[in-house]
Amino acid sequence: MNEIGLRRRATVHDVARAAGVSLATVDRVLNSRPGVRAATAEKVEAAIAEIGFQRDLSASLLARARDLKLSFIIPDGSNEFMASLADAVARRVGPALADRMHIETHRIRALDADALARSLDALDARQCDCAVIVAGEEPSVQAAVDNATRRGIVVMTLVSDLPGTLRRHFIGIDNAAAGRTAASLMGRFLPDGGKVAVIAGSLHLRDHSDRLEGFRAALAAEFPAIEIIGPIEGHDERSETQAIVAELLERHGDLAGLYNLGAGNSGLVAALEASKRAGAIRVIAHELTDPTRRGLRSGAIDVVLDQNPDGEIREAIAAARSLALGSSGKPVTDPIEIGIFLRDNLR
Amino acid sequence: MNEIGLRRRATVHDVARAAGVSLATVDRVLNSRPGVRAATAEKVEAAIAEIGFQRDLSASLLARARDLKLSFIIPDGSNEFMASLADAVARRVGPALADRMHIETHRIRALDADALARSLDALDARQCDCAVIVAGEEPSVQAAVDNATRRGIVVMTLVSDLPGTLRRHFIGIDNAAAGRTAASLMGRFLPDGGKVAVIAGSLHLRDHSDRLEGFRAALAAEFPAIEIIGPIEGHDERSETQAIVAELLERHGDLAGLYNLGAGNSGLVAALEASKRAGAIRVIAHELTDPTRRGLRSGAIDVVLDQNPDGEIREAIAAARSLALGSSGKPVTDPIEIGIFLRDNLR
DNA sequence: TAGGTCATGATGCACGTACCTCATATCTGG
DNA sequence: CCAGATATGAGGTACGTGCATCATGACCTA
């Protein structure tokens, strides 16, 4: 049984009193309006820190008589995982509205850096407080991220990070750990070693390159008997991935394992089943989607590593909320966990 | 690219206009104050439904000049999972405060139904909007839940449900599915069948009985060669569980598996290690805590099924928020997923 | 029909913040 | 030392809802 705090929460009035300045000055500091001497601003900051003032987000949004505007920019195309991300966003639109958050989704051509950059450039700070993007590490995108940030838009990366840019936050799994987990499983599946082919979407995608690195490192350290073939880029595309897998199967009669660290899994399953070798090759893929579910059920895929799109969207929205009013530090977010799915624990 | 809605969100004023009544009447209906004829109330309800009015929770809390008061009632004792639940609550106290939610935690003696009932009875509706409890299915608790609900306190169950009471919501994993998953893994671990002992905390706990049922059903259906010993109740207690496991090991020299669907895992690991048979017996336990982590690392435990306490607390808080203002329907919550942990994907 | 009860309307203040205007104080440069 | 620029203060209104008060009108009953 702990005590109920009787102390009111601190308000702007308290800050003004503590700092020995007027309400107007506190307001100018809080909302970084011009016309405050540095020394005065410091007094206010000190008072804020001392009495532990936290601006009331709800009252703030109420006073502005406007909603927080959030834009998700998500790749389009045949990538089912991106579709499920978009679905997750759609499911949150309603509830978010009740918290004064207005969410819109833009779908752009997958792996088209310039389209993404244009989309970011087109965002107006008055109509968008925060942009959440799924992006690869291309210079044009990185520049657009920094530009948007300078225009006053909080940019967050989702799924795949853009370290080195002005993005305020990244939401996604630890992809190197995912790669290591895949390696650890694959190693145990193949105690005698053998050839394992690796397929990626694009090595410009940070998540893909991180997975690859983790996979390679863990295999090298723990399972040196396994030989890696690839990586080969399938551009997260159904038909391209299918062609790649078909050729791999044809060329390597002794292929023991397959790790697809990107998307395009319906192509993968199709090629495996066409070859009649489904079930004889240990296959690890990413993201629980329709094709991977079918693959698990049929036995074509052994393990799926999943990054829980609903959880990611939830965290993205929460982080956006807490970042929106210039809270300086990192937002408190639960880490996204790597889900491991076999045929038996399919949800 | 979808359109930005230009329409303002509906307010109480809009409801009043649409219903052809005054603001005061709308207020009476919304806050179920007396003095409104049934016919009038219906007009208001209809208007609310028609224009899709949703009360602004933040403005509402602001107007009341008070925080939402949330009480977590969590068992005390040597149960590490309950400790990690309490930790998860503690981590949320700060961020929740920024959303005008005041959280307090009560720890009560584990498995003491009367203590829990007293604790619920002591809650004052003016100082507690919502209670979140972890409880077994005892009549005194069920009565206390219904009582608290009638006093105007929203009661939610956490981890273990109380179907048949007036509790508004349950947050936790699908425990029958967890039991089935355990069975599915155990069956694959023991292709030749054998004796598997089952230990529970208390079969009055709905989560435990659900797991047991799922485990039994799945074994019976898929792995008839496995013989179940027990269940034996260890009351989620370290020393009692240790004694039980020690005796099981002594009595059954041919014990092939052990499923602890309750807590007390430090006792389980201690007994296994003392017997020198750790690693030779397939062991499945629940909840990722210090003892189960150690057990996974040492090989004494093969698999841990986990229910993500942080996620549960997060969902509980979100649900409390959405239920607080008498929103009639179910709150939108992400289901809590069953995490599967082996030595290699320990987080 | 007078007196009472009940349903409803009208209105105003409060909550914590944003943002505006206007007045005054303090500093700066020549 | 004064004009002009800049910094600060004072105070108001608004946001959407909760809650209180008071007035009015309808209806019932003796």
Coordinates of C-alpha atoms (C1' of nucleotides) in Angstrom, one line a residue, chain A residues 21-22 25 28 35-37 40 62-63, chain D residues 6-12 14-16:
Chain A
V21 CA 9.3 35.3 -14.4
S22 CA 5.9 35.8 -16.0
T25 CA 8.0 34.3 -20.7
R28 CA 7.9 31.8 -24.9
G35 CA 12.2 37.4 -27.6
V36 CA 13.8 35.8 -24.6
R37 CA 17.4 36.4 -23.4
T40 CA 16.2 34.2 -18.8
L62 CA -6.7 20.9 -26.6
A63 CA -5.4 24.4 -26.5
Chain D
dT6 C1' 14.4 44.3 -27.5
dA7 C1' 12.8 41.8 -23.3
dT8 C1' 9.3 41.1 -20.2
dG9 C1' 4.8 41.5 -17.9
dA10 C1' -0.2 41.6 -17.7
dG11 C1' -4.3 39.9 -19.1
dG12 C1' -7.6 38.0 -22.2
dA14 C1' -10.0 29.7 -26.8
dC15 C1' -10.0 24.5 -26.7
dG16 C1' -13.9 20.4 -25.0

